[in-house]
CSV table of C-alpha atoms in Angstrom, one decimal:
chain,number,residue,atom,x,y,z
F,1,MET,CA,-26.0,28.7,22.9
F,2,MET,CA,-23.2,28.6,20.4
F,3,PRO,CA,-22.1,32.1,19.0
F,4,ASP,CA,-23.1,32.6,15.4
F,5,ASP,CA,-19.5,32.8,14.1
F,6,GLN,CA,-18.6,29.6,15.9
F,7,ALA,CA,-21.7,27.8,14.6
F,8,ALA,CA,-20.9,29.0,11.1
F,9,LYS,CA,-17.3,27.6,11.3
F,10,LEU,CA,-18.7,24.3,12.6
F,11,ARG,CA,-21.2,24.0,9.8
F,12,GLN,CA,-18.4,24.8,7.3
F,13,LYS,CA,-16.1,22.2,8.8
F,14,LEU,CA,-18.9,19.6,8.7
F,15,ALA,CA,-19.7,20.4,5.1
F,16,VAL,CA,-16.1,20.0,4.0
F,17,LYS,CA,-15.9,16.7,5.9
F,18,ASN,CA,-19.1,15.4,4.3
F,19,ASN,CA,-17.8,16.3,0.8
F,20,GLN,CA,-14.5,14.5,1.3
F,21,THR,CA,-13.9,11.0,0.0
F,22,HIS,CA,-11.1,9.3,1.8
F,23,ALA,CA,-7.9,8.3,0.0
F,24,LYS,CA,-7.9,4.8,-1.4
F,25,THR,CA,-5.5,2.8,0.8
F,26,ILE,CA,-3.5,0.0,-1.0
F,27,ALA,CA,-1.4,-2.6,0.9
F,28,ILE,CA,1.4,-4.1,-1.2
F,29,VAL,CA,2.5,-7.4,0.2
F,30,SER,CA,4.4,-10.6,-0.7
F,31,GLY,CA,4.5,-14.1,0.7
F,32,LYS,CA,8.3,-14.0,0.9
F,33,GLY,CA,11.1,-11.5,0.7
F,34,GLY,CA,13.2,-10.8,-2.4
F,35,VAL,CA,10.4,-10.7,-5.0
F,36,GLY,CA,10.8,-7.0,-5.7
F,37,LYS,CA,7.8,-5.8,-3.7
F,38,SER,CA,9.4,-2.5,-2.5
F,39,ASN,CA,10.7,-1.7,-6.0
F,40,PHE,CA,7.2,-2.3,-7.4
F,41,ALA,CA,5.6,-0.1,-4.7
F,42,LEU,CA,8.0,2.7,-5.4
F,43,ASN,CA,7.6,2.7,-9.1
F,44,PHE,CA,3.9,2.1,-8.9
F,45,ALA,CA,3.6,5.3,-6.8
F,46,LEU,CA,5.8,7.3,-9.2
F,47,GLU,CA,3.7,6.3,-12.2
F,48,LEU,CA,0.5,7.2,-10.3
F,49,LEU,CA,2.0,10.6,-9.7
F,50,ASP,CA,2.8,10.8,-13.4
F,51,LYS,CA,-0.9,10.2,-14.0
F,52,ARG,CA,-1.6,13.3,-11.9
F,53,LYS,CA,-2.7,11.4,-8.9
F,54,LYS,CA,-1.8,12.6,-5.4
F,55,VAL,CA,0.1,9.8,-3.7
F,56,LEU,CA,1.7,9.1,-0.3
F,57,LEU,CA,4.0,6.1,0.0
F,58,PHE,CA,4.4,4.6,3.5
F,59,ASP,CA,7.3,2.3,4.1
F,60,LEU,CA,6.0,-0.2,6.6
F,61,ASP,CA,8.5,-3.0,5.8
F,62,VAL,CA,9.0,-4.2,9.3
F,63,GLY,CA,12.7,-4.0,10.3
F,64,MET,CA,13.7,-3.9,6.6
F,65,GLY,CA,12.5,-0.5,5.4
F,66,ASN,CA,14.3,0.4,2.3
F,67,ILE,CA,12.3,3.0,0.2
F,68,ASP,CA,14.8,5.7,1.2
F,69,ILE,CA,17.7,3.4,0.2
F,70,LEU,CA,16.1,2.8,-3.2
F,71,LEU,CA,15.8,6.5,-3.6
F,72,GLY,CA,19.3,7.2,-2.4
F,73,MET,CA,18.0,9.7,0.1
F,74,GLN,CA,18.8,10.5,3.7
F,75,THR,CA,15.7,10.5,5.9
F,76,ASN,CA,15.4,13.0,8.7
F,77,LYS,CA,12.5,11.6,10.6
F,78,THR,CA,10.7,8.2,10.5
F,79,ILE,CA,7.6,6.6,11.9
F,80,VAL,CA,9.7,5.4,14.8
F,81,ASP,CA,10.6,9.0,15.5
F,82,MET,CA,7.0,10.0,15.2
F,83,LEU,CA,5.9,7.5,17.9
F,84,ALA,CA,8.8,8.1,20.2
F,85,ASP,CA,8.6,11.9,20.1
F,86,GLN,CA,4.9,12.4,19.5
F,87,LEU,CA,5.5,14.1,16.1
F,88,ALA,CA,2.9,14.9,13.5
F,89,PHE,CA,3.1,13.0,10.2
F,90,ARG,CA,3.8,16.2,8.4
F,91,ASP,CA,7.1,16.4,10.5
F,92,CYS,CA,8.1,13.0,9.1
F,93,LEU,CA,7.1,13.6,5.5
F,94,GLU,CA,9.9,13.4,3.0
F,95,ILE,CA,9.8,14.6,-0.6
F,96,GLY,CA,11.4,12.3,-3.2
F,97,PRO,CA,11.8,12.6,-6.9
F,98,ASN,CA,8.9,14.0,-8.9
F,99,ASN,CA,7.7,15.4,-5.6
F,100,LEU,CA,6.8,12.0,-4.3
F,101,ASP,CA,5.6,12.2,-0.7
F,102,TYR,CA,6.8,9.3,1.4
F,103,ILE,CA,7.3,8.4,5.0
F,104,ALA,CA,10.3,6.2,5.9
F,105,ALA,CA,10.1,3.2,8.2
F,106,GLY,CA,13.0,3.5,10.5
F,107,SER,CA,15.3,0.7,11.7
F,108,GLY,CA,13.3,0.1,14.8
F,109,LEU,CA,9.9,-0.3,13.1
F,110,SER,CA,9.2,-3.7,14.7
F,111,GLU,CA,8.1,-1.7,17.8
F,112,PHE,CA,5.4,0.0,15.8
F,113,PHE,CA,3.5,-3.2,15.2
F,114,THR,CA,3.4,-4.0,18.9
F,115,MET,CA,2.4,-0.5,20.1
F,116,ASP,CA,0.1,-0.1,22.9
F,117,LYS,CA,-3.4,1.3,22.6
F,118,MET,CA,-2.3,4.9,23.2
F,119,LYS,CA,0.3,4.8,20.5
F,120,MET,CA,-2.0,3.1,18.1
F,121,ASN,CA,-4.7,5.8,18.6
F,122,TYR,CA,-2.1,8.5,18.2
F,123,PHE,CA,-1.0,6.9,14.9
F,124,LEU,CA,-4.6,6.7,13.6
F,125,GLU,CA,-5.3,10.3,14.7
F,126,GLN,CA,-2.4,11.5,12.7
F,127,TYR,CA,-3.3,9.3,9.8
F,128,ASN,CA,-6.8,10.8,9.7
F,129,ASP,CA,-5.3,14.2,9.0
F,130,LEU,CA,-3.6,12.8,5.8
F,131,ILE,CA,-6.7,11.4,4.2
F,132,PRO,CA,-8.1,14.5,2.5
F,133,LYS,CA,-4.7,15.4,0.9
F,134,TYR,CA,-4.2,12.3,-1.3
F,135,ASP,CA,-5.9,10.1,-3.9
F,136,TYR,CA,-3.9,7.0,-2.9
F,137,ILE,CA,-2.0,6.0,0.3
F,138,ILE,CA,0.2,3.1,-0.4
F,139,PHE,CA,1.6,0.8,2.3
F,140,ASP,CA,4.7,-1.1,1.4
F,141,MET,CA,4.3,-3.9,4.0
F,142,GLY,CA,6.9,-6.4,5.1
F,143,ALA,CA,7.1,-9.8,3.6
F,144,GLY,CA,4.8,-12.2,5.5
F,145,THR,CA,2.6,-11.0,8.3
F,146,THR,CA,2.6,-10.4,12.0
F,147,SER,CA,-0.7,-10.3,14.0
F,148,ASP,CA,-0.4,-6.5,14.3
F,149,SER,CA,0.7,-5.7,10.8
F,150,LEU,CA,-2.1,-7.9,9.5
F,151,ALA,CA,-4.7,-5.4,10.9
F,152,PHE,CA,-3.2,-2.8,8.5
F,153,VAL,CA,-3.4,-5.1,5.5
F,154,MET,CA,-7.0,-6.1,6.4
F,155,ALA,CA,-8.0,-2.5,6.8
F,156,ALA,CA,-6.8,-1.4,3.4
F,157,ASP,CA,-9.3,-0.8,0.6
F,158,GLU,CA,-7.3,-3.1,-1.7
F,159,CYS,CA,-4.3,-5.4,-1.6
F,160,ILE,CA,-1.6,-6.1,-4.2
F,161,VAL,CA,0.3,-9.4,-3.9
F,162,VAL,CA,3.7,-9.3,-5.6
F,163,THR,CA,5.2,-12.7,-6.6
F,164,THR,CA,7.6,-14.2,-9.2
F,165,PRO,CA,7.1,-17.4,-11.3
F,166,GLU,CA,9.3,-19.4,-9.1
F,167,PRO,CA,7.4,-22.3,-7.5
F,168,THR,CA,8.4,-21.3,-3.9
F,169,SER,CA,7.3,-17.7,-4.5
F,170,ILE,CA,4.0,-18.9,-6.0
F,171,THR,CA,3.4,-21.1,-3.0
F,172,ASP,CA,4.2,-18.3,-0.6
F,173,ALA,CA,2.0,-15.9,-2.5
F,174,TYR,CA,-0.9,-18.4,-2.3
F,175,GLY,CA,-0.3,-18.7,1.4
F,176,MET,CA,-0.5,-15.0,1.8
F,177,THR,CA,-3.6,-14.8,-0.3
F,178,LYS,CA,-5.3,-17.5,1.7
F,179,HIS,CA,-4.4,-15.7,4.9
F,180,ILE,CA,-6.0,-12.5,3.6
F,181,VAL,CA,-9.1,-14.3,2.3
F,182,ASN,CA,-9.6,-16.1,5.6
F,183,LYS,CA,-9.6,-12.8,7.5
F,184,GLN,CA,-11.3,-10.5,5.0
F,185,ARG,CA,-13.1,-12.5,2.3
F,186,ASN,CA,-14.3,-9.4,0.4
F,187,MET,CA,-10.9,-7.8,0.1
F,188,PRO,CA,-10.1,-7.0,-3.5
F,189,ILE,CA,-6.8,-8.7,-4.3
F,190,TYR,CA,-4.6,-7.9,-7.3
F,191,VAL,CA,-1.6,-10.0,-8.3
F,192,VAL,CA,1.6,-8.8,-10.0
F,193,MET,CA,3.9,-11.4,-11.6
F,194,ASN,CA,7.4,-9.9,-11.3
F,195,ARG,CA,10.7,-11.0,-12.9
F,196,SER,CA,9.2,-13.2,-15.6
F,197,ARG,CA,11.5,-14.4,-18.4
F,198,THR,CA,8.8,-13.6,-21.0
F,199,ALA,CA,5.4,-11.9,-20.9
F,200,LYS,CA,3.7,-15.1,-22.3
F,201,PHE,CA,5.2,-17.3,-19.5
F,202,GLY,CA,4.4,-14.7,-16.8
F,203,THR,CA,0.8,-14.4,-18.0
F,204,LYS,CA,0.4,-18.2,-18.1
F,205,VAL,CA,1.6,-18.6,-14.5
F,206,LEU,CA,-0.5,-15.6,-13.4
F,207,ASN,CA,-3.6,-17.2,-14.9
F,208,GLN,CA,-2.8,-20.6,-13.3
F,209,PHE,CA,-2.5,-18.8,-10.0
F,210,GLN,CA,-5.9,-17.2,-10.4
F,211,ARG,CA,-7.5,-20.5,-11.2
F,212,VAL,CA,-5.9,-22.3,-8.2
F,213,VAL,CA,-7.1,-19.5,-5.9
F,214,PHE,CA,-10.6,-19.7,-7.3
F,215,ARG,CA,-10.7,-23.5,-7.1
F,216,PHE,CA,-9.5,-23.8,-3.5
F,217,LEU,CA,-10.6,-20.5,-1.9
F,218,GLN,CA,-13.6,-19.7,-4.1
F,219,VAL,CA,-12.6,-16.1,-4.6
F,220,ASN,CA,-11.4,-14.2,-7.6
F,221,VAL,CA,-8.1,-12.4,-7.6
F,222,PHE,CA,-7.4,-9.9,-10.3
F,223,PRO,CA,-4.3,-10.4,-12.5
F,224,MET,CA,-2.7,-7.0,-12.6
F,225,GLY,CA,0.1,-7.7,-15.1
F,226,VAL,CA,3.5,-9.1,-15.7
F,227,LEU,CA,6.9,-7.3,-15.2
F,228,PRO,CA,9.9,-8.8,-17.1
F,229,ASP,CA,13.2,-9.9,-15.6
F,230,ASP,CA,15.0,-6.8,-16.8
F,231,LYS,CA,18.7,-5.9,-15.9
F,232,THR,CA,17.5,-2.3,-15.7
F,233,VAL,CA,16.1,-3.0,-12.3
F,234,GLN,CA,19.4,-4.1,-10.8
F,235,THR,CA,21.2,-1.1,-12.3
F,236,ALA,CA,18.5,1.1,-10.8
F,237,VAL,CA,19.0,-0.4,-7.4
F,238,THR,CA,22.7,-0.1,-7.6
F,239,ARG,CA,22.5,3.6,-8.7
F,240,GLN,CA,19.6,4.3,-6.2
F,241,ILE,CA,17.4,5.6,-8.9
F,242,PRO,CA,13.8,4.3,-9.5
F,243,TYR,CA,13.9,2.3,-12.8
F,244,LEU,CA,11.1,4.4,-14.2
F,245,LEU,CA,13.3,7.5,-13.9
F,246,LEU,CA,16.5,5.7,-14.9
F,247,ASN,CA,15.1,4.5,-18.2
F,248,SER,CA,11.4,5.1,-18.9
F,249,LYS,CA,11.7,3.1,-22.2
F,250,ALA,CA,13.2,0.0,-20.6
F,251,PRO,CA,11.0,-3.2,-20.9
F,252,VAL,CA,10.2,-3.1,-17.2
F,253,SER,CA,9.3,0.5,-17.2
F,254,ARG,CA,7.0,0.1,-20.2
F,255,ALA,CA,5.3,-2.9,-18.5
F,256,LEU,CA,4.8,-0.9,-15.3
F,257,LYS,CA,3.3,2.0,-17.2
F,258,GLN,CA,0.8,-0.4,-18.8
F,259,ILE,CA,-0.1,-1.9,-15.4
F,260,VAL,CA,-0.9,1.5,-14.0
F,261,THR,CA,-2.8,2.5,-17.1
F,262,SER,CA,-4.9,-0.6,-16.9
F,263,TYR,CA,-5.4,-0.3,-13.2
F,264,LEU,CA,-6.7,3.2,-13.4
F,265,ALA,CA,-9.0,2.2,-16.3
F,266,ASN,CA,-10.4,-0.8,-14.5
F,267,GLU,CA,-9.9,-0.3,-10.7
F,268,ILE,CA,-12.6,-1.5,-8.4
F,269,SER,CA,-15.0,1.3,-7.5
F,270,LEU,CA,-15.6,1.6,-3.8
F,271,ASN,CA,-18.8,3.0,-2.3
F,272,GLN,CA,-17.3,5.1,0.4
F,273,GLN,CA,-20.7,5.7,2.1
F,274,GLU,CA,-21.2,2.0,2.7
F,275,SER,CA,-17.7,1.0,3.7
F,276,LEU,CA,-15.8,1.7,6.9
F,277,SER,CA,-12.8,4.0,6.8
F,278,PHE,CA,-9.3,2.7,7.1
F,279,VAL,CA,-9.1,4.0,10.7
F,280,GLN,CA,-12.4,2.4,11.6
F,281,LYS,CA,-11.3,-0.9,10.2
F,282,VAL,CA,-8.0,-0.9,11.9
F,283,LYS,CA,-9.7,-0.3,15.3
F,284,ARG,CA,-12.2,-3.1,14.6
F,285,PHE,CA,-9.5,-5.6,13.7
F,286,MET,CA,-7.4,-4.6,16.7
F,287,THR,CA,-10.4,-5.0,19.0
F,288,GLU,CA,-11.3,-8.4,17.5
F,289,ARG,CA,-7.7,-9.6,18.0
F,290,ASN,CA,-7.6,-8.4,21.6
F,291,LYS,CA,-10.8,-10.4,22.3
F,292,GLN,CA,-9.1,-13.7,21.1
């Protein structure tokens, strides 16, 4: 029979666990590189922080991780180090501006997405420890997909597709959206139109994109907003300062703030009791892939 003090601790642990809602996991993707996905992910995370949300930003841009570069920071430990040296996530956690928690990718991240079952389970075990600490966990995914990274996108609670009005970018964004819909039809998908010459033009292209997706895929995507083609962004990249912090009144910063305000006011409500957790979904997708 279990001692009273041990039983009491177990009951307390279970009560805490039952009262926890897991952090909302958001995968930020693009159909092609060079559309400003990582810049959006970084500034989106910073604005959520400004709204008093607890946020963790994961750089999972395969082989091209650059969140630390955009921040102008030297990273001590990365996910690659975590897997190689069996480190805890807390040992790889970096603190950026405005106390932004982030975990850097590491130059050898391609190995992460072909990890064996043991490494995958280790990653997911560590990830589980993070869930109670945050409101949002944001994955900055690589452009395009691999069979392994796709499991992480599919397991997210929501997905944000970043594109630009250029025809090739729109075509690639549609391809990415179709890929996600074919694998996970119920995935809530938001779309951000970046680098638009005017808000009117960006909104027009965004609405056209929504209609095309509905016509051919029979699903609704959610227009998230339009970010202008603003020279402030390039200046911010050069100076390695997020544009929100470089100039909060710049057109791109004001537009980003509006996007976050609207997102928080209208975000899709998830019934956590009826949905699988991120970890459960990753395991399911990996199992299904291995059966193929």
